[in-house]
Amino acid sequence: MSASDLQSAPSAQEAAPPRPAWQVLLIRPETMTLALLVLAVFAGAWLSPFFLDISYILRSFTLYAEFAIVALVLTMVIIAGEIDLSPAANMALSACVFAWLQQAGLPVPAAVAVGLAAGLAMGAFNGLMVIGLQLPSIIVTIGTLTLYRGLAQIIAGDKSIRVPEWFIGVDKIMVLGVPLPVVIFIVLALALGFLLSRTIVGRQIYQIGTNEVAARHAGIRSARIKFGLFLAVGLVSATAGMMTASRLGSVRYDLGLGGELQMVLMAMLGGTYIFGGRGTILGTFLAAWLLVLVSTGMIVANVLPAVQLVVLGILLVVSIIATNFIYSRTQR
Amino acid sequence: MSEAGASPLLSARGTSKSFAGVEVLRNVDLDLMPGEIHALLGENGAGKSTFAKIIAGVHRPTRGTLQLGGTTVDVASPVVAQKLGITLIHQEPISFPDLSVAENLVLGRSDGAPLGRVPWAAINRDARRLIDLLGVRIDVTRPMRGLSIADQQMVEIARALASDSRLIIMDEPTAPLTPKEVETLFGIARRLRDEGRTIIFISHRLEEVRALCDRVTIFRDGNKIATEAIGKLSDADIIRLMIGRPLKEYMHKGKSQIGEVALEVEHLTLPGYFDDISFSVRKGEIVGLGGLVGAGRTDVARALFGVAPAASGSVRVGGRPVTITDPAQAIAEGLAFVPEDRAVAGIFRTLSVEQNISAAVPGQIAPRGVIRRGVEKALAQDAVKRLRIRLASLRQPIGELSGGNQQKAILARWLLTDPSVLILDEPTRGIDIGVKAEFYDMIGELAASGRAILLISSELPELLALCDRVLVMSEGRLTADIARAEATQEKIMSAAVPQVRGAAA
Ligand SMILES: Nc1ncnc2c1ncn2[C@@H]1O[C@H](COP(=O)(O)OP(=O)(O)OP(=O)(O)O)[C@@H](O)[C@H]1O
Ligand SMILES: [Mg+2]
């Protein structure tokens, strides 16, 4: 451009410093999660000496690790502007498929493979309904949540199916003193965190969630990416189902019942915006620990289950309000 | 103040505004008289919208006072502004897309009991009366979503009328309107002025400001430079005050070598939108596509780019037949498309300027899928410099940029794809005169370097200045193909206006 030398008037372009770093940090949604997490650690330590025992915390975490693992992938789905409420039912159905097949005599590895394939198929079914038929994902997955759970009950009846002895106990396997499910959670968080923040696909997930029409105009294949995300949730849910089966030693149709709410709670506590476009893996990662600390803390302190729910609800509301308040302050 | 005797309706004193430490408005003093239409002029990012939003309670000023009818007021929120009789028609219409036109019109009205029945018949009747007042034909029971931008804008204006305000601020209201709608709007504005109301009118089109306004205030870099009666300033004065230097005249170089056919369209049809469209654009050629808003030009562009593919017909790019059903394919074929509706189809409002600029070139910033921040930053920085995009930081959300600067960022996005066929749909909407001239230069250069350009524009002078050929559409059909030498405003207009067809039709 030839006119650059004409730009003699002092323009805002050079003069303007970027937004101060503390503000950038404050409006990051995970900041609130981290603050609550630190608070929870102190409160817990005050309540019970167990809280200073890291291996106790890690063991408690294994009870939530399956949900936490799925919540990581679910976070990406929510950022892309969709939702999937069927993962817990998917966990149950794929675990039931697996357990039933191995009981019927199929070798365990083959049964696991079929179970995972079933999870993938469930994800594909969700994806087809949402992307192919353009139905709202919240409605589709409320439907499939019921459907998958119902199928699980048809397959397994209301008995529990035992799994072979050697298959039991993923949560007892230690890697450098850390239970395997926790290791899987941490590794997956690192991988997905990298995917979401450093790669083109991750970038495009945010763009789709922010403005899907604009994303399509920019040549972003939003249908493909969203379908991939539904597949990923399906596969990871099935894996989580197998892990739960291994931890419990037996499978029933009500495995993981109500887990979808825990998963959504983790994502939202971590600052993921329910309408898409905002959120991070780090946030969900921190929120999972927060949830575990608070839940076990309350169990240790003998808090009534009903009160526990109330506390979790308050946590969620506080973190959402605080994030939004700070965010809107900086906008005026 | 020029008018002796009259006391101002609104006086702003020392109005300043900073965003995160960046001062974008500095000590603005302004008096608005009752019964005047007052224009705000200035380059993109000069602070016009920010000033308007402060008056309307959208932003809080960092410093300064506002007096309304002699008493100091604190316009703490848009609701307060509404109560004080101040209405802002936003640059980007923000309405509730799923509510009907009528519902949008009565929104925020607080008469009636909170739990009372909704008087639908009365609401629809009132809405229809307001819309009729504007002389446009809109079905008030339809949802906002389906309306064209022009119609949405009209609904916004009707809403302002409904609120019976003393001060109405129109931020670039005419950008999406047809000349006829602009006339209607001006008629209404004049009537409101004659009733003693005050109107603030923001526009980048000098001829509109001349036709409508009594006084102008010129902003530059957040400072108020001058307030004058419009008659006292020549166009050259205004431009000098606005950009601090004389404007260079755009000259069509006419030097570009027109080469072989780059884009060839035959019998393209999408029932209900356009019918039997055939034309071609050669390398180095700038072909204009004129016509009235709603003639189907945007639909043709969207079909070519695969956003809403045509039902039948054929397209050839660089001589090869192609079937494009998805924008990703179009980009792979070397097409680029700057859409007209920036807010809906262009920007990612909450994401950074940098990300917005690099969105269509993943291959350049991440050859193996992993983003190279350095490369991305360099590309964006270069684009910002070339198009003189005014911003605080590349990491800033694009929604914080002024309207014109957002438009420039979207242009930058598509220039990065280095397209062989560039489709521009109203690309200069909301861009200031200074940049417009440079933008014309840039299009000329792009053509000279062998690109084929299809320029959709409703601004006749723009078509005449830039294009080698002007196609005209009317009611979904091509009605004219006028060579540069023969093109005149009259010819284009007469082809654009729908003809009353023979008795058979
Ligand atoms: N919410 C915001 N946060 C940070 N900066 C902002 C915000 N809103 C506006 N700005 C900055 O303030 C300056 C003035 O913007 P404004 O929208 O008032 O310009 P304008 O004169 O209306 O321009 P245009 O003609 O392009 O619409 C710009 O540099 C813009 O980037
Ligand atoms: Mg503006």
Short mmCIF file of N, CA and C in Angstrom, two decimals, chain B residues 244-355:
data_model
loop_
_atom_site.label_atom_id
_atom_site.label_comp_id
_atom_site.label_asym_id
_atom_site.label_seq_id
_atom_site.Cartn_x
_atom_site.Cartn_y
_atom_site.Cartn_z
N GLY B 244 -7.37 14.36 7.66
CA GLY B 244 -6.16 15.15 7.87
C GLY B 244 -5.27 15.27 6.66
N ARG B 245 -5.78 14.91 5.49
CA ARG B 245 -5.01 15.03 4.26
C ARG B 245 -6.00 14.98 3.11
N PRO B 246 -5.61 15.51 1.95
CA PRO B 246 -6.56 15.44 0.84
C PRO B 246 -6.71 14.01 0.35
N LEU B 247 -7.87 13.73 -0.19
CA LEU B 247 -8.15 12.38 -0.66
C LEU B 247 -7.58 12.23 -2.05
N LYS B 248 -6.94 11.10 -2.31
CA LYS B 248 -6.50 10.95 -3.69
C LYS B 248 -7.64 10.39 -4.53
N GLU B 249 -7.71 10.90 -5.72
CA GLU B 249 -8.78 10.52 -6.63
C GLU B 249 -8.51 9.11 -7.14
N TYR B 250 -9.53 8.28 -7.14
CA TYR B 250 -9.30 6.95 -7.69
C TYR B 250 -9.37 7.01 -9.21
N MET B 251 -8.36 6.50 -9.85
CA MET B 251 -8.37 6.45 -11.31
C MET B 251 -8.32 4.99 -11.72
N HIS B 252 -9.27 4.60 -12.52
CA HIS B 252 -9.22 3.23 -13.02
C HIS B 252 -8.06 3.15 -13.99
N LYS B 253 -7.15 2.28 -13.71
CA LYS B 253 -5.94 2.27 -14.53
C LYS B 253 -6.21 1.69 -15.91
N GLY B 254 -7.11 0.76 -15.98
CA GLY B 254 -7.44 0.21 -17.29
C GLY B 254 -6.28 -0.47 -17.95
N LYS B 255 -5.26 -0.79 -17.11
CA LYS B 255 -4.06 -1.34 -17.71
C LYS B 255 -4.02 -2.86 -17.64
N SER B 256 -4.93 -3.41 -16.82
CA SER B 256 -4.80 -4.85 -16.63
C SER B 256 -5.10 -5.59 -17.93
N GLN B 257 -4.28 -6.60 -18.16
CA GLN B 257 -4.42 -7.45 -19.33
C GLN B 257 -5.61 -8.37 -19.13
N ILE B 258 -6.58 -8.29 -19.99
CA ILE B 258 -7.70 -9.20 -19.83
C ILE B 258 -7.38 -10.50 -20.55
N GLY B 259 -7.37 -11.58 -19.78
CA GLY B 259 -6.91 -12.85 -20.32
C GLY B 259 -8.04 -13.82 -20.58
N GLU B 260 -7.74 -15.11 -20.37
CA GLU B 260 -8.76 -16.11 -20.70
C GLU B 260 -9.84 -16.17 -19.61
N VAL B 261 -10.89 -16.91 -19.91
CA VAL B 261 -12.03 -16.98 -19.00
C VAL B 261 -11.64 -17.71 -17.72
N ALA B 262 -11.91 -17.07 -16.57
CA ALA B 262 -11.58 -17.69 -15.29
C ALA B 262 -12.81 -18.33 -14.66
N LEU B 263 -13.93 -17.67 -14.83
CA LEU B 263 -15.16 -18.19 -14.25
C LEU B 263 -16.25 -18.13 -15.31
N GLU B 264 -16.88 -19.27 -15.54
CA GLU B 264 -17.92 -19.29 -16.55
C GLU B 264 -19.17 -19.94 -15.95
N VAL B 265 -20.26 -19.24 -16.05
CA VAL B 265 -21.50 -19.70 -15.43
C VAL B 265 -22.53 -19.85 -16.53
N GLU B 266 -23.20 -21.02 -16.57
CA GLU B 266 -24.21 -21.21 -17.61
C GLU B 266 -25.52 -21.72 -17.03
N HIS B 267 -26.57 -21.02 -17.36
CA HIS B 267 -27.95 -21.43 -17.01
C HIS B 267 -28.12 -21.77 -15.54
N LEU B 268 -27.44 -21.04 -14.68
CA LEU B 268 -27.55 -21.33 -13.25
C LEU B 268 -28.95 -20.95 -12.75
N THR B 269 -29.58 -21.90 -12.08
CA THR B 269 -30.96 -21.67 -11.64
C THR B 269 -31.16 -22.22 -10.24
N LEU B 270 -31.82 -21.43 -9.41
CA LEU B 270 -32.29 -21.92 -8.11
C LEU B 270 -33.71 -21.37 -7.96
N PRO B 271 -34.69 -22.24 -8.17
CA PRO B 271 -36.07 -21.75 -8.23
C PRO B 271 -36.42 -20.91 -7.01
N GLY B 272 -37.05 -19.79 -7.26
CA GLY B 272 -37.44 -18.91 -6.18
C GLY B 272 -36.38 -17.86 -5.85
N TYR B 273 -35.16 -18.05 -6.38
CA TYR B 273 -34.10 -17.09 -6.07
C TYR B 273 -33.53 -16.44 -7.33
N PHE B 274 -33.11 -17.30 -8.28
CA PHE B 274 -32.61 -16.75 -9.54
C PHE B 274 -32.84 -17.77 -10.64
N ASP B 275 -32.80 -17.28 -11.86
CA ASP B 275 -33.26 -18.09 -12.97
C ASP B 275 -32.35 -17.90 -14.17
N ASP B 276 -31.79 -18.98 -14.69
CA ASP B 276 -31.07 -18.96 -15.95
C ASP B 276 -30.00 -17.87 -16.03
N ILE B 277 -29.08 -17.91 -15.09
CA ILE B 277 -28.01 -16.91 -15.06
C ILE B 277 -26.80 -17.44 -15.83
N SER B 278 -26.37 -16.69 -16.83
CA SER B 278 -25.17 -17.07 -17.58
C SER B 278 -24.27 -15.85 -17.73
N PHE B 279 -23.02 -16.01 -17.37
CA PHE B 279 -22.06 -14.93 -17.60
C PHE B 279 -20.66 -15.50 -17.42
N SER B 280 -19.67 -14.71 -17.77
CA SER B 280 -18.30 -15.17 -17.52
C SER B 280 -17.46 -14.01 -17.06
N VAL B 281 -16.41 -14.33 -16.33
CA VAL B 281 -15.46 -13.31 -15.88
C VAL B 281 -14.08 -13.78 -16.30
N ARG B 282 -13.33 -12.87 -16.95
CA ARG B 282 -12.00 -13.25 -17.43
C ARG B 282 -10.94 -12.86 -16.42
N LYS B 283 -9.77 -13.44 -16.58
CA LYS B 283 -8.64 -13.05 -15.74
C LYS B 283 -8.35 -11.58 -15.95
N GLY B 284 -8.12 -10.87 -14.88
CA GLY B 284 -7.78 -9.46 -15.00
C GLY B 284 -8.99 -8.56 -15.18
N GLU B 285 -10.17 -9.17 -15.18
CA GLU B 285 -11.36 -8.38 -15.43
C GLU B 285 -12.13 -8.13 -14.13
N ILE B 286 -12.68 -6.94 -14.00
CA ILE B 286 -13.55 -6.66 -12.86
C ILE B 286 -14.97 -6.54 -13.42
N VAL B 287 -15.81 -7.50 -13.04
CA VAL B 287 -17.18 -7.47 -13.53
C VAL B 287 -18.09 -7.07 -12.39
N GLY B 288 -18.87 -6.03 -12.62
CA GLY B 288 -19.79 -5.56 -11.59
C GLY B 288 -21.10 -6.30 -11.69
N LEU B 289 -21.75 -6.47 -10.56
CA LEU B 289 -23.09 -7.05 -10.57
C LEU B 289 -23.99 -6.08 -9.82
N GLY B 290 -24.76 -5.34 -10.60
CA GLY B 290 -25.60 -4.30 -10.00
C GLY B 290 -27.04 -4.76 -9.91
N GLY B 291 -27.85 -3.91 -9.36
CA GLY B 291 -29.26 -4.23 -9.21
C GLY B 291 -29.73 -3.78 -7.85
N LEU B 292 -31.02 -3.92 -7.63
CA LEU B 292 -31.56 -3.50 -6.35
C LEU B 292 -31.30 -4.57 -5.31
N VAL B 293 -31.31 -4.14 -4.05
CA VAL B 293 -31.21 -5.11 -2.97
C VAL B 293 -32.37 -6.09 -3.11
N GLY B 294 -32.08 -7.38 -3.04
CA GLY B 294 -33.15 -8.36 -3.17
C GLY B 294 -33.34 -8.88 -4.59
N ALA B 295 -32.46 -8.45 -5.51
CA ALA B 295 -32.61 -8.89 -6.90
C ALA B 295 -32.08 -10.31 -7.10
N GLY B 296 -31.41 -10.84 -6.11
CA GLY B 296 -30.90 -12.20 -6.23
C GLY B 296 -29.41 -12.27 -6.43
N ARG B 297 -28.73 -11.13 -6.34
CA ARG B 297 -27.29 -11.12 -6.58
C ARG B 297 -26.55 -11.92 -5.53
N THR B 298 -26.92 -11.68 -4.25
CA THR B 298 -26.27 -12.42 -3.17
C THR B 298 -26.52 -13.91 -3.30
N ASP B 299 -27.73 -14.27 -3.75
CA ASP B 299 -28.04 -15.69 -3.89
C ASP B 299 -27.17 -16.34 -4.95
N VAL B 300 -26.90 -15.62 -6.04
CA VAL B 300 -26.01 -16.16 -7.07
C VAL B 300 -24.61 -16.37 -6.49
N ALA B 301 -24.14 -15.37 -5.74
CA ALA B 301 -22.81 -15.49 -5.15
C ALA B 301 -22.75 -16.67 -4.19
N ARG B 302 -23.78 -16.81 -3.37
CA ARG B 302 -23.81 -17.92 -2.41
C ARG B 302 -23.85 -19.27 -3.12
N ALA B 303 -24.54 -19.31 -4.25
CA ALA B 303 -24.59 -20.55 -5.02
C ALA B 303 -23.21 -20.88 -5.60
N LEU B 304 -22.55 -19.87 -6.16
CA LEU B 304 -21.24 -20.10 -6.74
C LEU B 304 -20.26 -20.62 -5.69
N PHE B 305 -20.39 -20.09 -4.47
CA PHE B 305 -19.45 -20.43 -3.42
C PHE B 305 -19.86 -21.70 -2.66
N GLY B 306 -21.01 -22.26 -3.03
CA GLY B 306 -21.40 -23.53 -2.41
C GLY B 306 -22.11 -23.39 -1.07
N VAL B 307 -22.46 -22.18 -0.70
CA VAL B 307 -23.17 -22.01 0.57
C VAL B 307 -24.60 -22.52 0.44
N ALA B 308 -25.23 -22.14 -0.68
CA ALA B 308 -26.57 -22.62 -0.98
C ALA B 308 -26.57 -22.95 -2.47
N PRO B 309 -26.12 -24.16 -2.82
CA PRO B 309 -25.87 -24.49 -4.23
C PRO B 309 -27.10 -24.35 -5.12
N ALA B 310 -26.84 -24.07 -6.39
CA ALA B 310 -27.92 -23.94 -7.35
C ALA B 310 -28.53 -25.31 -7.64
N ALA B 311 -29.75 -25.28 -8.16
CA ALA B 311 -30.43 -26.54 -8.47
C ALA B 311 -29.97 -27.09 -9.81
N SER B 312 -29.71 -26.20 -10.76
CA SER B 312 -29.24 -26.67 -12.06
C SER B 312 -28.35 -25.62 -12.68
N GLY B 313 -27.69 -26.02 -13.77
CA GLY B 313 -26.77 -25.12 -14.44
C GLY B 313 -25.34 -25.60 -14.24
N SER B 314 -24.41 -25.00 -14.97
CA SER B 314 -23.03 -25.46 -14.86
C SER B 314 -22.09 -24.31 -14.57
N VAL B 315 -21.00 -24.64 -13.90
CA VAL B 315 -19.99 -23.65 -13.55
C VAL B 315 -18.63 -24.20 -13.98
N ARG B 316 -17.84 -23.35 -14.60
CA ARG B 316 -16.48 -23.74 -14.96
C ARG B 316 -15.51 -22.77 -14.32
N VAL B 317 -14.49 -23.30 -13.69
CA VAL B 317 -13.45 -22.45 -13.11
C VAL B 317 -12.15 -22.77 -13.84
N GLY B 318 -11.56 -21.76 -14.45
CA GLY B 318 -10.33 -21.97 -15.21
C GLY B 318 -10.52 -22.99 -16.32
N GLY B 319 -11.73 -23.05 -16.90
CA GLY B 319 -11.99 -23.95 -18.01
C GLY B 319 -12.48 -25.33 -17.60
N ARG B 320 -12.27 -25.71 -16.33
CA ARG B 320 -12.69 -27.04 -15.89
C ARG B 320 -14.08 -26.99 -15.28
N PRO B 321 -14.94 -27.93 -15.66
CA PRO B 321 -16.26 -27.95 -15.03
C PRO B 321 -16.13 -28.36 -13.56
N VAL B 322 -16.82 -27.67 -12.69
CA VAL B 322 -16.77 -28.00 -11.26
C VAL B 322 -18.18 -28.06 -10.70
N THR B 323 -18.36 -28.88 -9.69
CA THR B 323 -19.61 -28.90 -8.95
C THR B 323 -19.27 -28.54 -7.52
N ILE B 324 -19.65 -27.35 -7.11
CA ILE B 324 -19.27 -26.89 -5.78
C ILE B 324 -20.50 -26.93 -4.88
N THR B 325 -20.42 -27.76 -3.84
CA THR B 325 -21.56 -27.84 -2.94
C THR B 325 -21.19 -27.44 -1.52
N ASP B 326 -19.95 -26.97 -1.37
CA ASP B 326 -19.50 -26.65 -0.03
C ASP B 326 -18.41 -25.58 -0.14
N PRO B 327 -18.42 -24.58 0.75
CA PRO B 327 -17.41 -23.52 0.64
C PRO B 327 -15.97 -24.05 0.67
N ALA B 328 -15.73 -25.13 1.41
CA ALA B 328 -14.37 -25.66 1.46
C ALA B 328 -13.89 -26.04 0.06
N GLN B 329 -14.83 -26.63 -0.71
CA GLN B 329 -14.51 -26.98 -2.10
C GLN B 329 -14.22 -25.73 -2.92
N ALA B 330 -15.06 -24.72 -2.72
CA ALA B 330 -14.89 -23.48 -3.48
C ALA B 330 -13.51 -22.88 -3.23
N ILE B 331 -13.09 -22.90 -1.95
CA ILE B 331 -11.79 -22.35 -1.62
C ILE B 331 -10.70 -23.16 -2.30
N ALA B 332 -10.86 -24.48 -2.31
CA ALA B 332 -9.87 -25.34 -2.97
C ALA B 332 -9.79 -25.04 -4.46
N GLU B 333 -10.92 -24.61 -5.05
CA GLU B 333 -10.92 -24.27 -6.48
C GLU B 333 -10.37 -22.87 -6.74
N GLY B 334 -9.99 -22.17 -5.68
CA GLY B 334 -9.42 -20.84 -5.87
C GLY B 334 -10.44 -19.72 -5.83
N LEU B 335 -11.61 -20.00 -5.27
CA LEU B 335 -12.61 -18.95 -5.13
C LEU B 335 -12.51 -18.31 -3.75
N ALA B 336 -12.89 -17.05 -3.66
CA ALA B 336 -13.02 -16.40 -2.36
C ALA B 336 -14.29 -15.56 -2.39
N PHE B 337 -14.93 -15.43 -1.24
CA PHE B 337 -16.23 -14.76 -1.19
C PHE B 337 -16.30 -13.92 0.08
N VAL B 338 -16.39 -12.61 -0.09
CA VAL B 338 -16.57 -11.72 1.05
C VAL B 338 -18.07 -11.47 1.17
N PRO B 339 -18.73 -12.06 2.18
CA PRO B 339 -20.18 -11.97 2.24
C PRO B 339 -20.65 -10.59 2.69
N GLU B 340 -21.93 -10.30 2.38
CA GLU B 340 -22.43 -8.96 2.69
C GLU B 340 -22.77 -8.81 4.17
N ASP B 341 -23.25 -9.91 4.77
CA ASP B 341 -23.69 -9.79 6.15
C ASP B 341 -22.57 -10.19 7.10
N ARG B 342 -21.77 -9.20 7.43
CA ARG B 342 -20.56 -9.43 8.20
C ARG B 342 -20.84 -10.12 9.54
N ALA B 343 -21.85 -9.65 10.25
CA ALA B 343 -22.08 -10.17 11.60
C ALA B 343 -22.49 -11.64 11.58
N VAL B 344 -23.26 -12.02 10.56
CA VAL B 344 -23.77 -13.39 10.51
C VAL B 344 -22.78 -14.34 9.84
N ALA B 345 -22.25 -13.93 8.69
CA ALA B 345 -21.47 -14.87 7.89
C ALA B 345 -19.98 -14.56 7.90
N GLY B 346 -19.58 -13.49 8.60
CA GLY B 346 -18.19 -13.12 8.53
C GLY B 346 -17.41 -13.34 9.81
N ILE B 347 -17.72 -12.57 10.83
CA ILE B 347 -16.81 -12.54 11.97
C ILE B 347 -17.14 -13.59 13.03
N PHE B 348 -16.09 -13.96 13.77
CA PHE B 348 -16.23 -14.73 15.00
C PHE B 348 -16.07 -13.71 16.13
N ARG B 349 -17.18 -13.17 16.58
CA ARG B 349 -17.17 -11.97 17.42
C ARG B 349 -16.25 -12.02 18.63
N THR B 350 -16.25 -13.15 19.34
CA THR B 350 -15.49 -13.18 20.59
C THR B 350 -14.06 -13.68 20.41
N LEU B 351 -13.70 -14.07 19.19
CA LEU B 351 -12.35 -14.58 18.97
C LEU B 351 -11.42 -13.45 18.50
N SER B 352 -10.13 -13.71 18.61
CA SER B 352 -9.17 -12.64 18.35
C SER B 352 -9.15 -12.22 16.89
N VAL B 353 -8.69 -11.00 16.68
CA VAL B 353 -8.56 -10.46 15.33
C VAL B 353 -7.67 -11.39 14.50
N GLU B 354 -6.59 -11.80 15.13
CA GLU B 354 -5.62 -12.69 14.49
C GLU B 354 -6.30 -13.96 13.95
N GLN B 355 -7.07 -14.61 14.81
CA GLN B 355 -7.77 -15.84 14.41
C GLN B 355 -8.78 -15.57 13.33
#
